[in-house]
Short mmCIF file of C-alpha atoms in Angstrom, two decimals:
data_model
loop_
_atom_site.label_atom_id
_atom_site.label_comp_id
_atom_site.label_asym_id
_atom_site.label_seq_id
_atom_site.Cartn_x
_atom_site.Cartn_y
_atom_site.Cartn_z
CA MET A 270 -8.00 43.29 106.01
CA GLN A 271 -5.47 44.10 102.89
CA TYR A 272 -5.95 40.62 101.70
CA LYS A 273 -9.75 40.78 101.89
CA ARG A 274 -9.51 44.13 100.17
CA LEU A 275 -7.32 42.72 97.46
CA LEU A 276 -9.71 39.66 97.10
CA LEU A 277 -12.90 41.92 96.83
CA SER A 278 -11.20 43.88 94.08
CA SER A 279 -10.26 41.03 92.24
CA VAL A 280 -13.84 39.56 92.22
CA VAL A 281 -15.14 42.97 91.23
CA VAL A 282 -12.76 43.51 88.29
CA ALA A 283 -13.65 39.93 87.25
CA SER A 284 -17.39 40.66 87.55
CA ALA A 285 -17.05 43.80 85.50
CA LEU A 286 -15.25 41.93 83.00
CA ALA A 287 -17.78 39.03 82.78
CA VAL A 288 -20.55 41.81 82.48
CA SER A 289 -18.80 43.63 79.68
CA ALA A 290 -18.27 40.31 77.98
CA GLN A 291 -21.95 39.54 78.38
CA THR A 292 -23.35 42.87 77.16
CA GLN A 293 -21.69 41.97 73.71
CA ILE A 294 -24.32 39.11 73.07
CA ALA A 295 -27.66 40.94 72.80
CA GLU A 296 -29.51 37.60 71.89
CA TRP A 297 -28.69 34.16 71.63
CA VAL A 298 -30.76 31.04 70.29
CA GLN A 299 -30.19 27.59 69.91
CA THR A 300 -31.67 24.49 68.35
CA THR A 301 -30.87 20.92 68.81
CA ARG A 302 -32.53 17.56 67.71
CA THR A 303 -35.28 17.80 70.77
CA ALA A 304 -35.57 21.73 71.36
CA GLN A 305 -36.01 24.16 68.78
CA TRP A 306 -35.30 28.05 68.84
CA THR A 307 -34.33 28.21 72.62
CA ALA A 308 -33.43 31.40 74.17
CA VAL A 309 -30.02 30.98 75.93
CA THR A 310 -28.99 33.47 78.65
CA PRO A 311 -25.87 35.37 77.50
CA ASN A 312 -23.08 33.99 79.32
CA THR A 313 -19.33 33.71 78.86
CA VAL A 314 -16.71 30.99 80.19
CA ALA A 315 -13.15 31.09 80.84
CA ALA A 316 -11.12 30.30 77.46
CA SER A 317 -9.58 26.79 77.67
CA SER A 318 -6.56 25.74 75.88
CA ASP A 319 -8.48 23.32 73.73
CA ALA A 320 -11.24 25.85 72.82
CA LEU A 321 -11.94 26.40 69.34
CA THR A 322 -11.32 29.67 67.76
CA LEU A 323 -13.20 32.16 65.75
CA THR A 324 -11.46 35.50 64.34
CA VAL A 325 -13.51 37.93 62.74
CA ASN A 326 -12.48 41.44 61.30
CA PRO A 327 -15.56 43.53 60.52
CA LYS A 328 -13.55 45.26 58.14
CA ASN A 329 -12.94 42.29 55.81
CA ALA A 330 -16.26 42.11 54.40
CA LEU A 331 -17.05 39.96 51.55
CA GLN A 332 -20.57 39.86 49.29
CA THR A 333 -23.51 41.73 50.46
CA VAL A 334 -26.79 39.74 51.13
CA VAL A 335 -30.00 40.30 49.18
CA GLY A 336 -32.12 38.35 51.15
CA PHE A 337 -33.71 34.76 52.18
CA GLY A 338 -36.85 33.14 50.78
CA SER A 339 -38.55 29.99 49.74
CA CYS A 340 -40.67 28.76 46.86
CA PHE A 341 -44.55 29.23 46.06
CA ASN A 342 -45.65 25.60 44.59
CA GLU A 343 -49.21 24.58 44.26
CA LEU A 344 -48.90 21.85 46.88
CA GLY A 345 -47.73 24.19 49.23
CA TRP A 346 -50.94 26.21 49.21
CA SER A 347 -53.14 23.03 48.86
CA SER A 348 -51.61 21.99 52.28
CA LEU A 349 -51.95 25.25 54.01
CA SER A 350 -55.36 25.39 52.85
CA GLU A 351 -56.54 22.54 54.90
CA LEU A 352 -55.77 24.54 57.92
CA SER A 353 -58.18 26.87 59.68
CA GLU A 354 -57.92 30.38 58.79
CA GLN A 355 -56.24 31.51 62.12
CA ASP A 356 -53.51 28.70 61.93
CA ARG A 357 -52.90 29.44 58.21
CA GLN A 358 -52.34 33.12 59.18
CA ALA A 359 -50.10 32.24 61.85
CA VAL A 360 -47.85 30.12 59.58
CA LEU A 361 -47.85 32.98 56.93
CA ALA A 362 -46.73 35.73 59.60
CA GLU A 363 -44.08 33.54 61.09
CA LEU A 364 -42.79 32.98 57.64
CA PHE A 365 -43.17 36.70 56.27
CA GLN A 366 -43.93 39.46 59.07
CA PRO A 367 -40.82 41.58 59.45
CA GLY A 368 -39.31 41.03 63.00
CA LYS A 369 -41.28 37.96 63.90
CA GLY A 370 -40.02 34.74 62.46
CA ALA A 371 -38.17 33.75 59.18
CA ASN A 372 -38.37 37.39 57.76
CA PHE A 373 -38.34 35.97 54.29
CA THR A 374 -38.09 39.19 51.77
CA MET A 375 -38.09 37.11 48.52
CA GLY A 376 -39.74 34.10 46.83
CA ARG A 377 -39.44 31.73 43.93
CA MET A 378 -42.45 30.60 41.83
CA PRO A 379 -42.75 28.35 38.78
CA ILE A 380 -43.84 29.64 35.41
CA GLY A 381 -46.40 26.95 34.41
CA ALA A 382 -46.09 23.26 35.96
CA ASN A 383 -43.16 22.21 38.16
CA ASP A 384 -42.59 19.13 40.02
CA PHE A 385 -44.81 20.11 43.01
CA SER A 386 -47.75 21.32 40.85
CA LEU A 387 -51.28 19.38 40.96
CA ASN A 388 -50.76 18.37 37.26
CA TYR A 389 -49.33 19.35 33.87
CA TYR A 390 -50.25 22.81 32.53
CA SER A 391 -48.81 25.91 30.84
CA LEU A 392 -49.68 29.50 30.79
CA ASP A 393 -50.93 29.02 26.85
CA GLU A 394 -52.02 25.41 25.81
CA THR A 395 -53.06 26.59 22.43
CA ASP A 396 -50.70 24.75 19.85
CA GLY A 397 -49.48 27.40 17.42
CA ASP A 398 -50.29 30.53 19.31
CA PHE A 399 -47.29 32.06 18.45
CA ASP A 400 -48.84 35.51 19.06
CA MET A 401 -50.04 34.30 22.65
CA ASN A 402 -53.49 35.32 21.77
CA ASP A 403 -54.81 32.67 24.38
CA PHE A 404 -52.24 33.21 27.32
CA SER A 405 -53.72 33.43 30.57
CA ILE A 406 -52.78 33.07 34.22
CA ALA A 407 -56.25 31.92 35.07
CA HIS A 408 -55.02 28.62 36.33
CA ASP A 409 -52.57 30.43 38.89
CA GLN A 410 -55.76 32.48 40.39
CA THR A 411 -56.57 29.01 42.20
CA LEU A 412 -53.54 28.36 43.99
CA LEU A 413 -50.34 30.71 43.21
CA ILE A 414 -51.70 33.99 43.24
CA PRO A 415 -53.55 33.53 46.30
CA PHE A 416 -50.26 31.92 48.07
CA ILE A 417 -48.25 34.75 46.78
CA LYS A 418 -50.75 37.56 47.97
CA SER A 419 -51.09 35.81 51.57
CA ALA A 420 -47.66 36.27 51.92
CA MET A 421 -47.69 39.96 50.60
CA ARG A 422 -50.26 40.40 53.45
CA TYR A 423 -47.10 40.31 55.77
CA GLN A 424 -44.44 41.41 53.65
CA PRO A 425 -46.06 43.98 51.16
CA GLN A 426 -42.27 44.36 49.27
CA LEU A 427 -42.00 40.90 48.76
CA LYS A 428 -39.78 40.43 45.43
CA ILE A 429 -40.72 37.48 43.22
CA TRP A 430 -38.51 35.57 40.65
CA GLY A 431 -39.68 33.03 38.25
CA SER A 432 -38.31 30.06 36.13
CA PRO A 433 -40.23 27.43 34.13
CA TRP A 434 -39.76 23.64 34.49
CA CYS A 435 -41.10 23.32 31.07
CA PRO A 436 -42.46 25.62 28.24
CA PRO A 437 -45.97 24.82 26.65
CA LYS A 438 -45.56 21.14 25.55
CA TRP A 439 -46.40 22.42 21.87
CA MET A 440 -43.17 24.14 21.92
CA LYS A 441 -41.25 21.11 22.51
CA LYS A 442 -39.92 18.60 19.80
CA ASN A 443 -41.45 15.50 21.83
CA LYS A 444 -44.77 17.44 22.61
CA PHE A 445 -44.80 15.99 26.04
CA TYR A 446 -44.18 18.04 29.51
CA ALA A 447 -42.11 15.12 30.93
CA GLU A 448 -38.64 14.15 29.49
CA ASN A 449 -38.34 10.84 31.00
CA ALA A 450 -40.70 8.08 30.18
CA ASP A 451 -42.54 6.37 33.21
CA ALA A 452 -41.49 2.91 31.94
CA ASN A 453 -37.59 3.86 31.93
CA TRP A 454 -37.96 5.92 35.29
CA ASN A 455 -39.90 3.06 37.10
CA LYS A 456 -37.40 0.45 35.86
CA MET A 457 -34.50 2.70 37.19
CA ILE A 458 -36.22 3.01 40.45
CA LEU A 459 -37.00 -0.53 40.91
CA SER A 460 -33.21 -1.47 40.13
CA PHE A 461 -32.03 1.15 42.74
CA LYS A 462 -34.24 -0.36 45.50
CA ALA A 463 -33.31 -3.58 44.37
CA ASN A 464 -29.70 -3.12 45.04
CA GLN A 465 -29.75 -1.15 48.31
CA ASP A 466 -28.26 -2.61 51.26
CA ALA A 467 -29.93 -2.18 54.80
CA LYS A 468 -27.72 0.49 56.07
CA ALA A 469 -28.63 2.64 52.68
CA ALA A 470 -32.33 1.73 53.02
CA ASN A 471 -32.24 2.98 56.42
CA ASP A 472 -30.08 6.37 55.95
CA PRO A 473 -31.65 9.28 57.36
CA LEU A 474 -30.85 11.18 54.29
CA ARG A 475 -31.85 8.40 51.92
CA PHE A 476 -33.47 9.07 48.83
CA ARG A 477 -37.17 8.34 48.68
CA VAL A 478 -39.33 8.24 45.68
CA GLY A 479 -42.20 6.20 44.10
CA LEU A 480 -43.20 4.59 40.83
CA LEU A 481 -45.19 6.76 38.48
CA GLY A 482 -47.23 7.20 35.27
CA ASN A 483 -46.58 10.27 33.76
CA GLY A 484 -47.86 9.64 30.16
CA THR A 485 -44.35 10.16 28.32
CA PRO A 486 -43.79 7.14 25.99
CA LEU A 487 -40.06 5.59 25.45
CA ASN A 488 -39.89 7.13 22.02
CA ALA A 489 -40.51 10.55 23.23
CA MET A 490 -37.86 11.09 25.72
CA GLY A 491 -35.60 13.96 26.17
CA TYR A 492 -31.76 13.73 26.85
CA GLU A 493 -29.42 15.79 28.51
CA GLY A 494 -27.00 17.40 25.98
CA VAL A 495 -29.93 17.61 23.56
CA THR A 496 -32.27 20.69 23.24
CA SER A 497 -35.71 19.58 23.45
CA PHE A 498 -37.13 23.08 22.64
CA ASN A 499 -38.15 23.97 18.98
CA MET A 500 -35.15 26.15 18.08
CA GLN A 501 -36.92 27.77 15.13
CA PRO A 502 -37.23 31.36 15.21
CA GLN A 503 -40.90 31.59 15.58
CA TYR A 504 -40.95 29.40 18.85
CA LEU A 505 -38.14 31.32 20.27
CA LYS A 506 -39.89 34.70 19.83
CA ALA A 507 -42.98 33.21 20.94
CA TYR A 508 -41.57 31.77 23.90
CA ALA A 509 -39.83 35.09 24.89
CA LYS A 510 -43.29 36.72 24.53
CA TYR A 511 -44.72 34.15 26.80
CA PHE A 512 -42.25 35.28 29.32
CA GLY A 513 -43.33 38.93 28.89
CA LYS A 514 -46.82 38.10 29.08
CA TYR A 515 -46.35 36.19 32.38
CA VAL A 516 -44.56 39.27 33.88
CA ASP A 517 -47.15 41.77 32.92
CA ALA A 518 -49.89 39.62 34.11
CA TYR A 519 -48.40 39.31 37.61
CA HIS A 520 -47.35 43.07 37.49
CA GLN A 521 -51.21 43.66 36.95
CA GLU A 522 -51.86 41.61 40.15
CA GLY A 523 -49.77 43.74 42.22
CA ILE A 524 -46.81 41.00 42.41
CA ASN A 525 -43.46 42.19 42.10
CA VAL A 526 -41.79 39.72 39.53
CA PHE A 527 -38.20 41.36 39.51
CA MET A 528 -36.32 38.64 37.96
CA VAL A 529 -36.70 35.39 35.59
CA MET A 530 -34.29 32.53 34.97
CA PRO A 531 -34.91 30.90 31.70
CA GLN A 532 -34.98 27.32 32.65
CA ASN A 533 -35.06 25.13 35.74
CA GLU A 534 -32.32 22.56 35.63
CA SER A 535 -31.54 22.63 31.83
CA ASN A 536 -29.64 19.57 31.80
CA SER A 537 -31.83 17.36 33.62
CA ALA A 538 -34.38 14.90 31.69
CA GLN A 539 -36.77 14.65 34.54
CA PRO A 540 -39.96 12.45 34.70
CA TYR A 541 -42.32 15.45 35.56
CA PRO A 542 -42.32 18.80 33.79
CA ALA A 543 -38.69 19.55 32.37
CA CYS A 544 -36.99 20.66 29.28
CA CYS A 545 -33.19 20.14 28.36
CA TRP A 546 -31.20 22.71 26.61
CA THR A 547 -27.86 22.97 25.37
CA ALA A 548 -25.76 25.83 26.99
CA LYS A 549 -25.40 27.01 23.26
CA ASP A 550 -28.99 26.99 22.55
CA LEU A 551 -30.25 28.46 25.91
CA ASN A 552 -27.49 31.37 25.03
CA THR A 553 -29.19 31.94 21.74
CA PHE A 554 -32.66 32.27 23.54
CA VAL A 555 -31.26 34.66 26.29
CA GLY A 556 -29.07 36.89 24.34
CA LYS A 557 -31.41 37.01 21.04
CA TYR A 558 -35.04 37.02 22.36
CA LEU A 559 -35.56 36.76 26.22
CA GLY A 560 -32.93 39.41 27.15
CA PRO A 561 -34.63 41.99 24.87
CA GLU A 562 -37.74 41.28 26.14
CA MET A 563 -37.15 41.49 29.75
CA LYS A 564 -35.19 44.78 28.86
CA LYS A 565 -38.52 46.28 27.77
CA ARG A 566 -39.87 45.67 31.27
CA GLY A 567 -37.16 46.47 33.23
CA VAL A 568 -36.82 42.83 34.68
CA GLU A 569 -33.60 41.07 35.42
CA VAL A 570 -32.63 37.88 33.80
CA TYR A 571 -30.16 35.37 35.73
CA VAL A 572 -28.56 32.32 34.28
CA GLY A 573 -30.16 29.43 35.84
CA THR A 574 -30.83 27.30 37.39
CA CYS A 575 -27.54 25.64 37.15
CA GLU A 576 -27.84 22.12 38.55
CA ARG A 577 -24.44 20.65 36.99
CA PRO A 578 -20.87 21.24 38.65
CA ASP A 579 -19.49 22.59 35.21
CA PRO A 580 -18.93 26.10 35.26
CA LEU A 581 -18.45 26.40 31.53
CA LYS A 582 -22.27 25.81 31.14
CA PRO A 583 -23.22 29.00 32.81
CA ASP A 584 -20.18 30.92 31.59
CA THR A 585 -21.32 30.03 27.84
CA ILE A 586 -24.11 32.75 28.61
CA LEU A 587 -22.10 35.08 30.91
CA SER A 588 -19.33 35.44 28.47
CA ASP A 589 -21.75 36.07 25.31
CA ALA A 590 -21.58 39.40 23.85
CA ASP A 591 -25.39 39.42 23.28
CA SER A 592 -26.44 37.49 26.57
CA LYS A 593 -24.39 39.52 28.83
CA GLN A 594 -25.90 42.77 28.06
CA TYR A 595 -28.97 41.44 29.92
CA VAL A 596 -27.68 38.97 32.50
CA THR A 597 -27.00 40.33 35.87
CA GLY A 598 -26.87 37.10 38.09
CA ALA A 599 -26.81 33.45 38.31
CA GLY A 600 -28.59 30.83 40.24
CA PHE A 601 -27.01 27.28 41.43
CA GLN A 602 -28.71 24.30 43.27
CA TRP A 603 -27.91 20.58 43.85
CA ALA A 604 -24.51 19.70 42.16
CA GLY A 605 -24.46 23.17 40.56
CA LYS A 606 -22.91 24.58 43.93
CA ALA A 607 -19.75 23.08 42.99
CA ALA A 608 -19.39 25.86 39.98
CA ILE A 609 -20.30 28.66 42.29
CA ALA A 610 -16.72 29.61 43.51
CA THR A 611 -15.47 29.61 39.84
CA ILE A 612 -17.96 31.78 38.54
CA HIS A 613 -17.75 34.08 41.61
CA SER A 614 -13.90 34.31 41.17
CA LYS A 615 -14.34 35.30 37.44
CA TYR A 616 -17.31 37.52 37.83
CA PRO A 617 -17.12 39.12 41.49
CA ALA A 618 -19.93 41.78 40.73
CA LEU A 619 -22.38 39.36 39.67
CA THR A 620 -25.19 38.45 41.95
CA LEU A 621 -25.43 34.76 42.63
CA TYR A 622 -28.28 32.69 44.21
CA GLY A 623 -28.40 29.46 45.99
CA SER A 624 -31.84 29.01 44.17
CA GLU A 625 -33.14 25.64 45.81
CA GLN A 626 -31.81 23.91 48.57
CA GLU A 627 -31.78 20.42 48.17
CA CYS A 628 -34.99 18.73 48.79
CA GLY A 629 -34.49 16.14 51.29
CA ASN A 630 -36.75 12.96 51.45
CA GLY A 631 -40.19 13.73 53.32
CA LEU A 632 -38.59 12.58 56.85
CA ASN A 633 -37.77 16.19 57.96
CA ASN A 634 -35.37 14.66 60.41
CA TRP A 635 -32.49 16.44 62.25
CA GLU A 636 -29.94 14.74 60.03
CA GLY A 637 -31.62 16.57 57.23
CA ALA A 638 -31.51 19.71 59.28
CA MET A 639 -27.83 19.62 59.54
CA HIS A 640 -27.39 18.80 55.97
CA SER A 641 -29.10 21.69 55.27
CA TRP A 642 -26.85 23.85 57.55
CA ASP A 643 -23.86 22.05 55.74
CA LEU A 644 -25.36 23.18 52.25
CA MET A 645 -26.05 26.99 53.59
CA LYS A 646 -22.43 27.50 54.98
CA GLU A 647 -21.00 26.17 51.55
CA TYR A 648 -23.36 28.32 49.38
CA PHE A 649 -22.55 31.49 51.47
CA THR A 650 -18.82 30.87 51.86
CA ASN A 651 -18.53 30.23 47.96
CA GLY A 652 -20.10 33.47 47.29
CA VAL A 653 -24.08 33.44 47.07
CA SER A 654 -25.97 36.75 48.15
CA GLY A 655 -29.38 35.04 48.19
CA TYR A 656 -30.39 31.87 49.70
CA PHE A 657 -33.86 29.92 49.05
CA TYR A 658 -35.58 26.90 50.72
CA TRP A 659 -37.40 24.63 48.19
CA ASN A 660 -41.19 23.72 49.54
CA THR A 661 -42.74 26.15 51.93
CA SER A 662 -45.31 23.69 53.24
CA LEU A 663 -46.50 19.98 52.29
CA PHE A 664 -48.64 17.28 53.51
CA GLU A 665 -47.03 15.37 56.13
CA GLY A 666 -45.71 11.67 54.84
CA GLU A 667 -47.35 12.50 51.17
CA PRO A 668 -45.29 12.54 48.02
CA SER A 669 -45.69 14.93 45.03
CA THR A 670 -47.92 14.51 42.01
CA TRP A 671 -45.08 12.60 40.59
CA GLY A 672 -44.10 10.39 43.43
CA TRP A 673 -41.39 12.38 45.18
CA TYR A 674 -41.31 12.59 49.01
CA GLN A 675 -39.44 15.79 49.94
CA ASN A 676 -38.80 17.95 52.93
CA SER A 677 -40.65 21.43 53.67
CA LEU A 678 -40.48 24.26 56.14
CA VAL A 679 -43.92 23.20 57.24
CA THR A 680 -45.61 20.20 57.57
CA VAL A 681 -49.52 19.73 57.41
CA ASN A 682 -51.40 16.87 58.96
CA ARG A 683 -54.40 16.22 56.48
CA ALA A 684 -56.19 14.07 58.93
CA ASN A 685 -56.21 16.12 62.05
CA LYS A 686 -55.66 19.71 60.19
CA THR A 687 -52.64 20.69 62.21
CA TYR A 688 -49.11 21.80 61.29
CA ARG A 689 -45.69 22.05 62.49
CA PHE A 690 -42.63 23.90 61.75
CA THR A 691 -39.69 21.26 60.88
CA PRO A 692 -35.92 21.32 61.88
CA GLU A 693 -35.15 22.64 58.59
CA TYR A 694 -37.30 25.71 59.24
CA TYR A 695 -35.36 26.41 62.22
CA VAL A 696 -32.05 26.34 60.37
CA MET A 697 -33.39 28.70 57.83
CA LYS A 698 -34.62 31.01 60.64
CA HIS A 699 -31.30 30.89 62.49
CA ALA A 700 -29.92 33.05 59.65
CA SER A 701 -33.00 34.66 57.91
CA HIS A 702 -34.47 36.02 61.20
CA TYR A 703 -31.17 37.70 62.09
CA VAL A 704 -29.25 38.46 58.69
CA ALA A 705 -31.13 41.46 57.13
CA PRO A 706 -30.81 42.31 53.41
CA GLY A 707 -27.76 44.45 52.90
CA ALA A 708 -25.78 42.53 55.57
CA ARG A 709 -22.16 41.62 54.33
CA LEU A 710 -20.68 38.19 55.00
CA LEU A 711 -17.49 38.72 57.06
CA LYS A 712 -14.20 36.58 56.38
CA THR A 713 -13.26 34.40 59.35
CA THR A 714 -10.13 32.44 60.49
CA GLY A 715 -9.77 29.75 63.20
CA THR A 716 -10.43 26.44 64.04
CA LEU A 717 -14.39 26.75 64.53
CA GLU A 718 -15.11 26.03 60.83
CA GLU A 719 -18.94 25.44 61.49
CA ALA A 720 -19.66 29.17 61.36
CA LEU A 721 -20.90 31.80 59.25
CA VAL A 722 -20.60 35.58 60.20
CA PHE A 723 -22.41 38.60 58.91
CA GLN A 724 -22.56 42.15 59.85
CA ASN A 725 -25.95 43.89 59.25
CA PRO A 726 -26.43 47.49 57.94
CA ASP A 727 -26.77 48.75 61.72
CA LYS A 728 -23.40 47.23 62.46
CA SER A 729 -24.72 44.35 64.82
CA ILE A 730 -22.78 41.30 64.13
CA VAL A 731 -24.56 37.81 63.57
CA VAL A 732 -22.60 34.58 64.51
CA ILE A 733 -23.95 31.29 63.42
CA ALA A 734 -22.22 28.51 64.89
CA ALA A 735 -22.85 24.76 64.98
CA ASN A 736 -21.44 22.04 67.39
CA LYS A 737 -22.08 18.74 65.65
CA THR A 738 -19.96 16.64 68.18
CA GLY A 739 -21.97 14.73 71.03
CA LYS A 740 -19.94 16.85 73.75
CA ALA A 741 -20.05 20.53 74.81
CA GLU A 742 -17.32 22.65 73.14
CA THR A 743 -15.72 25.95 74.14
CA ALA A 744 -15.45 28.32 71.55
CA SER A 745 -13.23 31.62 71.90
CA ILE A 746 -14.78 34.37 69.56
CA LYS A 747 -12.76 37.47 68.60
CA VAL A 748 -14.58 40.04 66.91
CA GLY A 749 -12.44 42.97 66.25
CA LYS A 750 -10.59 43.77 69.26
CA LYS A 751 -13.30 41.95 71.47
CA THR A 752 -13.02 38.41 72.49
CA PHE A 753 -15.09 36.37 74.62
CA SER A 754 -15.82 32.71 75.02
CA VAL A 755 -19.05 30.65 75.15
CA THR A 756 -19.98 27.00 75.59
CA LEU A 757 -21.68 25.32 72.41
CA ALA A 758 -24.16 22.40 73.65
CA PRO A 759 -23.80 19.03 72.02
CA GLY A 760 -25.51 18.70 68.72
CA SER A 761 -26.72 22.19 68.48
CA LEU A 762 -27.07 24.99 65.77
CA ASN A 763 -26.69 28.61 67.56
CA THR A 764 -27.13 32.26 66.46
CA LEU A 765 -25.46 34.94 68.57
CA LEU A 766 -26.54 38.61 67.91
CA LEU A 767 -23.90 40.84 68.85
CA LYS A 768 -24.29 44.53 69.64
#
């Protein structure tokens, strides 16, 4: 009898401990190659000697999260417009409605044409219109403005930032929107494809792009390290006024443009709308023209978007006596991510964005999703506060106007007018659904390196953890003084909300 009482007591104590541990996990969702956003019944397991470890001290907080979002592109709204009204609203609600899906609170947009617009255009096509008398956002009324306003139906406080891929072509030395001539680009692509071996050609993360005809001749190409913008004062002044008119016009539409970046990828001579600037010349534009114009409107200026790993390029602007009066942040994408840690260390109070997640190849596969997780983890670990996906929606299997196949959060089947959320959408949602603006990234230690941990303003803890292996992994997680162990399924991404 005594033995039975002891045994019963032990079971009760063990059960109580298990229940206590379970109550720490308020929600648990999991995504794998075959099943997305699956609710997992909170459970704990016995810690094993070979368990991965994750130790979190809520008092050791790093940067503050400002939000998540994606980009408003013309091809995005073109694709969503093919859906029924009911389906389109379902997509927008999932992306922007608070508490429902991705919970996006921010968004990026192009100022004029970009690589996912329908064609070349700017907001003032009149050559020599230095006073911007013919400035107009009429072109944007067809696609971009309806796209943004449709999102604002679900998130009225949506914050928008804009950057140009190219100024009006008459402001450039070459007088063309694209920097790379089609003859040169096509030669490069044909050579690239001819030299691919079978393994590279079938790599799930392979580069996919087609040939194009962009109208830029060989003798009008732009080049990295050479400023394509006309640096005469009347052009610089007019371009700053162009930015001001853009902000004013969008504010009149009720759209909150709170920040601008002066140039998308200022070092890239692309075969679509683009404009190369040297860091020195871009600094002149920011410090003497754009900054003062934005200050009049209370609009922030960020350095970016930075696509090169050299921190000296953004630092040219950040350290300048004139420019630093106006610059409050910086945006990084592609190879620029390698410069984030240096800039964050030198300017710890500066707000940094992952301004564009790498775009993928249009296959929208699991491998691309896991690459997206790697990128998100790298960006936040190195100091960013805001994180932006690129294409919100695209037609399934179709390239951009300039032949580029890229991934998106949503794909639309043009023929049958249906849609689906891609694996990369769920990677974004694993973070953005649970991590609220104002959350703090928490420093972690241990052997579970595939993890990010945040503390929300309401003190709840968000643990995002991946298991990339082909077998189940036990993870022992210690948050403050509480420790519990869970099993992470093979090939899974998990979010655990702890309360």
